[in-house]
Coordinates of C-alpha atoms and ligand atoms in Angstrom, one line a residue:
M1 CA 92.6 139.8 77.8
S2 CA 94.4 141.3 80.8
N3 CA 98.1 140.9 81.6
S4 CA 97.4 139.8 85.1
T5 CA 99.1 136.6 86.2
R6 CA 96.6 136.1 89.0
Y7 CA 95.6 132.4 89.2
T8 CA 91.8 132.1 88.6
G9 CA 91.2 128.4 88.8
L10 CA 91.6 125.4 86.6
I11 CA 88.8 126.1 84.1
D12 CA 90.4 129.3 83.1
K13 CA 93.8 127.7 82.9
Y14 CA 92.8 124.6 80.9
R15 CA 89.8 126.0 79.1
D16 CA 91.1 124.7 75.8
H17 CA 90.9 121.1 77.2
L18 CA 87.5 121.5 78.9
P19 CA 83.9 121.6 77.6
V20 CA 83.3 125.4 78.2
H21 CA 82.5 128.2 75.9
D22 CA 84.1 131.7 75.8
D23 CA 81.0 133.2 77.4
T24 CA 80.4 130.5 80.0
R25 CA 80.0 132.0 83.5
I26 CA 82.7 130.1 85.5
I27 CA 82.0 129.2 89.1
S28 CA 85.4 129.0 90.7
L29 CA 87.1 129.3 94.0
G30 CA 90.6 129.2 92.7
E31 CA 90.8 125.4 92.8
G32 CA 93.7 123.4 91.4
N33 CA 97.4 124.4 91.2
T34 CA 98.2 122.3 94.2
P35 CA 101.7 121.5 95.4
L36 CA 103.6 118.5 94.1
I37 CA 105.9 117.8 97.0
R38 CA 108.9 115.5 96.7
L39 CA 109.3 113.4 99.8
S40 CA 112.7 113.7 101.3
N41 CA 112.6 111.3 104.3
V42 CA 110.3 108.4 103.4
P43 CA 112.4 107.0 100.6
R44 CA 115.5 107.0 102.9
M45 CA 113.5 105.4 105.7
I46 CA 112.4 102.5 103.4
G47 CA 115.9 102.2 102.1
K48 CA 115.0 102.3 98.4
D49 CA 116.1 104.5 95.6
V50 CA 112.8 105.8 94.4
D51 CA 111.5 109.3 93.8
I52 CA 108.1 109.8 95.5
Y53 CA 106.1 112.9 95.0
V54 CA 102.8 113.6 96.7
K55 CA 100.1 115.8 95.0
Y56 CA 98.6 117.6 98.0
E57 CA 95.0 117.9 96.9
G58 CA 94.1 118.8 100.5
L59 CA 95.1 122.3 99.7
N60 CA 92.2 122.9 97.4
P61 CA 89.6 125.5 98.6
T62 CA 87.4 123.0 100.4
G63 CA 90.3 120.7 101.3
S64 CA 89.9 117.9 98.7
F65 CA 90.3 117.0 95.1
K66 CA 86.5 117.2 94.7
D67 CA 86.8 120.9 94.0
R68 CA 88.4 120.2 90.6
G69 CA 85.4 118.3 89.5
M70 CA 82.9 120.5 91.3
T71 CA 84.0 123.7 89.6
M72 CA 83.2 122.1 86.2
A73 CA 80.0 120.3 87.4
V74 CA 78.5 123.5 88.9
T75 CA 79.6 125.7 86.1
K76 CA 77.8 123.5 83.6
A77 CA 74.8 123.0 85.9
V78 CA 74.4 126.8 86.1
E79 CA 75.0 127.2 82.3
D80 CA 72.2 124.7 81.7
G81 CA 69.8 126.7 83.9
S82 CA 69.8 124.4 86.9
K83 CA 68.7 125.9 90.2
A84 CA 69.7 123.0 92.4
I85 CA 72.3 120.3 92.6
I86 CA 72.3 117.0 94.6
C87 CA 74.8 114.4 95.6
A88 CA 75.3 111.4 97.9
S89 CA 78.6 111.7 99.7
T90 CA 81.0 110.3 102.2
G91 CA 81.8 113.9 103.1
N92 CA 84.1 115.6 100.7
T93 CA 81.8 115.8 97.7
S94 CA 79.1 117.3 99.9
A95 CA 81.5 119.9 101.2
A96 CA 82.6 120.8 97.7
A97 CA 79.0 120.8 96.3
A98 CA 77.8 123.0 99.2
A99 CA 80.6 125.5 98.6
Y100 CA 80.3 125.8 94.8
A101 CA 76.5 126.0 95.1
A102 CA 76.9 128.9 97.6
R103 CA 79.3 130.6 95.2
A104 CA 76.8 130.1 92.3
G105 CA 73.7 131.1 94.4
I106 CA 71.9 127.8 93.9
T107 CA 70.8 125.1 96.3
A108 CA 72.8 122.0 97.2
F109 CA 71.0 118.9 98.6
V110 CA 73.4 116.3 100.1
L111 CA 72.7 112.8 101.3
I112 CA 75.2 111.6 103.8
P113 CA 75.4 108.4 105.8
E114 CA 74.4 109.2 109.4
G115 CA 77.3 109.2 111.8
K116 CA 79.8 108.1 109.2
I117 CA 81.3 111.3 107.8
A118 CA 84.2 113.1 109.4
M119 CA 83.5 116.1 111.6
G120 CA 85.3 118.7 109.5
K121 CA 83.3 117.7 106.4
L122 CA 80.1 118.0 108.3
A123 CA 81.1 121.4 109.7
Q124 CA 81.9 122.6 106.2
T125 CA 78.7 121.3 104.6
M126 CA 76.6 122.9 107.3
M127 CA 78.5 126.2 107.2
Y128 CA 78.2 126.5 103.4
G129 CA 74.5 126.2 103.8
A130 CA 73.6 123.0 102.1
V131 CA 70.4 121.1 102.8
I132 CA 71.7 118.1 104.6
L133 CA 69.8 114.8 104.5
Q134 CA 71.4 112.3 106.9
I135 CA 70.3 108.9 105.8
R136 CA 70.1 105.7 107.8
G137 CA 72.1 103.9 105.2
N138 CA 75.5 104.0 103.6
F139 CA 76.9 105.9 100.7
D140 CA 75.9 103.2 98.1
V141 CA 72.3 103.4 99.3
G142 CA 72.4 107.2 99.1
M143 CA 73.8 107.1 95.6
Q144 CA 70.9 104.9 94.4
L145 CA 68.4 107.3 96.0
V146 CA 70.0 110.3 94.3
K147 CA 69.8 108.6 90.9
E148 CA 66.1 107.8 91.5
V149 CA 65.1 111.2 92.8
A150 CA 67.0 113.1 90.0
E151 CA 64.7 111.4 87.5
E152 CA 61.7 113.0 89.1
A153 CA 62.9 116.3 90.6
P154 CA 64.6 119.3 88.9
V155 CA 68.0 118.7 90.4
T156 CA 71.4 118.1 88.7
I157 CA 73.5 115.2 90.1
V158 CA 77.0 116.3 90.9
N159 CA 78.5 112.9 91.9
S160 CA 81.2 111.6 89.6
I161 CA 78.6 110.0 87.3
N162 CA 78.2 113.6 86.1
P163 CA 80.8 113.5 83.2
Y164 CA 81.9 117.1 83.9
R165 CA 83.3 116.0 87.3
L166 CA 85.9 113.8 85.6
Q167 CA 86.7 116.5 83.1
G168 CA 87.6 118.8 85.9
Q169 CA 89.5 116.2 87.8
K170 CA 91.7 115.2 84.9
T171 CA 93.5 118.5 85.2
A172 CA 95.5 117.1 88.2
A173 CA 97.3 115.0 85.7
F174 CA 98.0 118.0 83.4
E175 CA 99.6 119.8 86.4
I176 CA 101.8 116.8 87.2
V177 CA 103.0 116.5 83.6
E178 CA 103.7 120.2 83.5
E179 CA 105.8 120.1 86.7
L180 CA 107.7 116.9 86.1
G181 CA 108.1 117.5 82.3
A182 CA 106.7 114.0 81.8
A183 CA 104.2 111.6 83.4
P184 CA 105.5 109.6 86.4
D185 CA 106.2 105.9 86.1
Y186 CA 103.5 105.1 88.6
H187 CA 100.5 107.0 89.8
C188 CA 99.0 105.8 93.1
L189 CA 95.5 106.8 94.3
P190 CA 93.0 105.7 96.9
V191 CA 89.9 104.2 95.3
G192 CA 86.3 104.5 96.3
N193 CA 83.9 105.2 93.4
A194 CA 87.0 105.0 91.1
G195 CA 86.1 108.3 89.5
N196 CA 89.4 110.0 90.3
I197 CA 91.6 107.2 89.0
T198 CA 89.6 107.3 85.8
A199 CA 89.9 111.1 85.5
H200 CA 93.7 111.0 86.0
W201 CA 94.0 108.4 83.3
M202 CA 92.0 110.6 81.0
G203 CA 94.3 113.5 81.8
Y204 CA 97.5 111.5 81.2
T205 CA 96.3 110.0 78.0
E206 CA 95.2 113.4 76.7
S207 CA 98.6 114.9 77.5
N208 CA 100.2 112.0 75.7
K209 CA 98.0 112.4 72.6
D210 CA 98.6 116.1 72.5
G211 CA 102.4 115.5 72.6
V212 CA 102.8 117.2 76.0
S213 CA 104.2 114.0 77.4
N214 CA 105.9 111.0 75.8
N215 CA 104.7 108.5 78.4
V216 CA 101.8 107.5 80.5
P217 CA 102.0 106.0 84.1
K218 CA 100.9 102.7 85.4
M219 CA 97.8 103.5 87.5
V220 CA 97.6 101.8 90.9
G221 CA 94.5 102.0 93.0
Y222 CA 94.4 101.2 96.7
Q223 CA 91.3 100.3 98.6
A224 CA 90.6 99.8 102.3
A225 CA 90.4 96.0 103.0
G226 CA 86.8 96.3 104.4
A227 CA 85.7 98.2 101.3
A228 CA 87.6 96.6 98.4
P229 CA 85.2 95.5 95.7
F230 CA 88.0 95.7 93.1
M231 CA 89.9 93.1 95.1
R232 CA 86.9 90.9 95.6
G233 CA 85.9 91.2 91.9
A234 CA 82.4 92.0 93.0
M235 CA 80.3 94.6 94.8
V236 CA 80.5 94.7 98.6
D237 CA 77.3 95.2 100.4
N238 CA 78.4 96.3 103.8
P239 CA 81.7 98.2 103.4
E240 CA 83.5 99.2 106.6
T241 CA 86.7 101.2 107.1
I242 CA 88.0 103.9 109.4
A243 CA 88.8 105.8 106.1
T244 CA 85.2 106.9 105.8
A245 CA 85.8 108.8 102.6
I246 CA 86.3 105.5 100.8
R247 CA 83.7 103.5 102.7
I248 CA 82.1 102.4 99.4
G249 CA 81.1 99.0 98.2
H250 CA 79.4 99.7 94.9
P251 CA 81.8 101.9 92.8
Q252 CA 80.1 104.0 90.2
S253 CA 83.1 103.9 87.8
W254 CA 83.5 100.1 88.0
D255 CA 83.9 99.3 84.3
K256 CA 85.9 102.5 83.6
A257 CA 88.4 101.7 86.3
W258 CA 89.0 98.1 85.2
N259 CA 89.8 99.6 81.8
V260 CA 92.2 102.0 83.3
Q261 CA 93.9 99.2 85.1
K262 CA 94.2 97.1 81.9
E263 CA 95.2 99.9 79.6
S264 CA 97.8 101.4 81.9
G265 CA 99.2 98.0 83.1
G266 CA 98.6 98.9 86.7
W267 CA 96.9 97.1 89.5
F268 CA 94.6 97.3 92.5
D269 CA 95.4 96.3 96.0
E270 CA 94.0 96.7 99.5
L271 CA 95.3 98.0 102.9
Q272 CA 94.2 97.2 106.4
D273 CA 92.9 100.1 108.4
S274 CA 96.0 99.8 110.6
E275 CA 98.3 100.2 107.6
I276 CA 96.3 103.3 106.4
L277 CA 96.7 105.0 109.8
E278 CA 100.3 104.1 110.0
A279 CA 101.0 105.7 106.6
Q280 CA 99.0 108.8 107.6
K281 CA 101.2 109.2 110.7
L282 CA 104.4 108.4 108.9
L283 CA 103.7 111.2 106.4
A284 CA 102.8 113.7 109.0
Q285 CA 105.7 112.9 111.3
S286 CA 108.5 112.4 108.8
E287 CA 107.5 114.9 106.1
G288 CA 105.2 117.4 107.8
I289 CA 102.2 116.7 105.6
F290 CA 98.8 116.0 107.1
C291 CA 96.3 114.2 104.9
E292 CA 93.1 112.4 105.8
P293 CA 93.1 108.7 106.4
A294 CA 91.7 107.7 103.0
S295 CA 94.4 109.7 101.2
A296 CA 97.1 107.9 103.1
A297 CA 96.1 104.6 101.4
S298 CA 98.0 105.8 98.3
L299 CA 101.2 106.3 100.1
G300 CA 100.8 103.3 102.3
G301 CA 100.2 101.1 99.3
A302 CA 103.1 102.6 97.3
I303 CA 105.5 102.1 100.2
R304 CA 104.5 98.4 100.4
D305 CA 104.9 97.9 96.7
V306 CA 108.3 99.6 96.6
R307 CA 109.4 97.4 99.5
N308 CA 108.3 94.2 97.8
G309 CA 109.8 95.2 94.5
K310 CA 106.5 95.4 92.5
I311 CA 107.5 99.1 92.0
P312 CA 111.2 98.8 91.0
E313 CA 114.0 101.0 92.2
G314 CA 114.7 104.0 90.0
S315 CA 110.9 104.7 89.6
K316 CA 109.2 108.0 89.7
I317 CA 106.0 107.7 91.7
V318 CA 103.2 110.2 92.4
C319 CA 100.8 109.6 95.2
T320 CA 97.6 111.7 95.3
L321 CA 96.8 112.9 98.8
T322 CA 93.1 113.4 98.1
G323 CA 92.0 115.3 101.2
N324 CA 93.3 117.4 104.1
G325 CA 94.0 115.9 107.5
L326 CA 92.0 118.6 109.2
K327 CA 88.9 117.1 107.7
D328 CA 89.0 114.3 110.3
P329 CA 90.3 115.6 113.6
D330 CA 88.6 112.8 115.6
T331 CA 90.6 110.0 113.9
A332 CA 93.8 112.0 114.2
I333 CA 93.4 112.7 117.9
A334 CA 92.3 109.1 118.6
Q335 CA 95.5 107.7 117.1
C336 CA 97.8 110.1 118.8
K337 CA 97.0 109.1 122.4
N338 CA 100.7 108.9 123.1
A339 CA 101.4 112.3 121.7
A340 CA 103.9 114.4 123.6
M341 CA 101.3 116.5 125.3
S342 CA 101.2 117.2 129.0
T343 CA 99.4 119.7 131.2
I344 CA 101.7 121.6 133.5
D345 CA 101.6 124.5 135.9
A346 CA 102.0 127.9 134.2
T347 CA 105.4 128.5 135.7
L348 CA 108.8 129.1 134.2
S349 CA 110.4 126.2 136.1
D350 CA 107.7 123.7 134.9
V351 CA 108.1 124.8 131.3
K352 CA 111.9 124.6 131.6
R353 CA 111.8 121.1 133.1
S354 CA 109.4 119.9 130.3
I355 CA 111.7 121.2 127.6
L356 CA 114.7 119.4 129.2
E357 CA 112.8 116.2 129.5
N358 CA 111.7 116.2 125.9
M359 CA 114.9 117.3 124.2
T360 CA 116.1 114.7 121.7
Ligands
F0G401 N1 89.9 110.1 98.9 C1 89.0 111.0 99.5 C2 89.5 111.9 100.5 C3 87.7 111.0 99.1 O1 86.8 111.8 99.6 C4 87.3 110.0 98.1 C5 85.9 110.0 97.6 C6 88.2 109.2 97.5 C7 89.5 109.3 98.0 C8 87.9 108.2 96.4 O2 87.8 108.8 95.2 O3 85.5 107.9 94.7 O4 86.9 109.0 92.9 O5 87.5 106.8 93.8 N2 84.9 110.6 98.2 C9 83.5 110.7 97.7 C10 82.8 111.7 98.5 C11 82.9 109.4 97.5 O6 81.5 111.6 98.7 O7 83.4 112.6 99.1 P1 86.9 108.1 94.1

């Protein structure tokens, strides 16, 4: 044991709570340990006495919470002798799989829906050197194909149906409990496959059983209205939303997530694309935090439920910001058409005039 305090990733930190051995070769990029930021302007703007924290998972090594699950899934795949991993993805899982495979020196195969993943995610996946299979079909179709091919080819699935993924992802709840000294009253997340909401609940209940926290939160899952099977009570065949990360109609953790909802006393709800984008912009412009569209569903939903009283005043709320805003520059730029940007001559007088015109 060294005395170094260098942070070496979540498996090292939480190894007593994770299925690893002392001699397991850990594949890590220093994931986890993300900031829990207390919002200072949003509660004032909505005029309610609530404490809202955002867990900025976009600051993980590949820019999303997927790194928490991927460090575990790839570590175990390598331990089991696997030479290749495979996933279907709306973009973030593919970026994380590609990065951790590169780190481990194995091959990543990723199936992504053609034309439906954000540009930053595609750039990452290409750069990390994954074998990219763009399919003429959505995520749900890709997921089915991955399950079928993994039965016949020597590849390890690293989607969240791989139980090690949820093990890694539960550590986000550990970090929150550590920082707040307790679980929050409400934990709000965007929901696609519903793996992450399930993983957080595992983390909170384990903390509670271990006596680290005395309470557990109500878990609240928000979906995009065009891709909201939990609201429909049934699978959705042609999901559509601008929040491409959660453009999923057949959630893989369907039963698990219903259990989370029931056990925690939480609920599911849905947001229109316009509400998602509005929350994304509000967070960026009033707090200086840039998340990707899907992530903003957690905050947008929480704000609505605080306003309508479903989340009472006096509550402590954590919203997970699942991915970094830089992942999807196209959507950001498209919704900032009226940004204060102008092209001027490169002269001192023009710069001065522009400053005076824009002073508030
Ligand atoms: N937010 C972001 C940014 C995501 O990328 C995802 C899922 C979710 C939320 C939903 O999480 O599926 O655990 O309910 N992205 C997966 C992917 C499907 O392929 O990157 P979930």
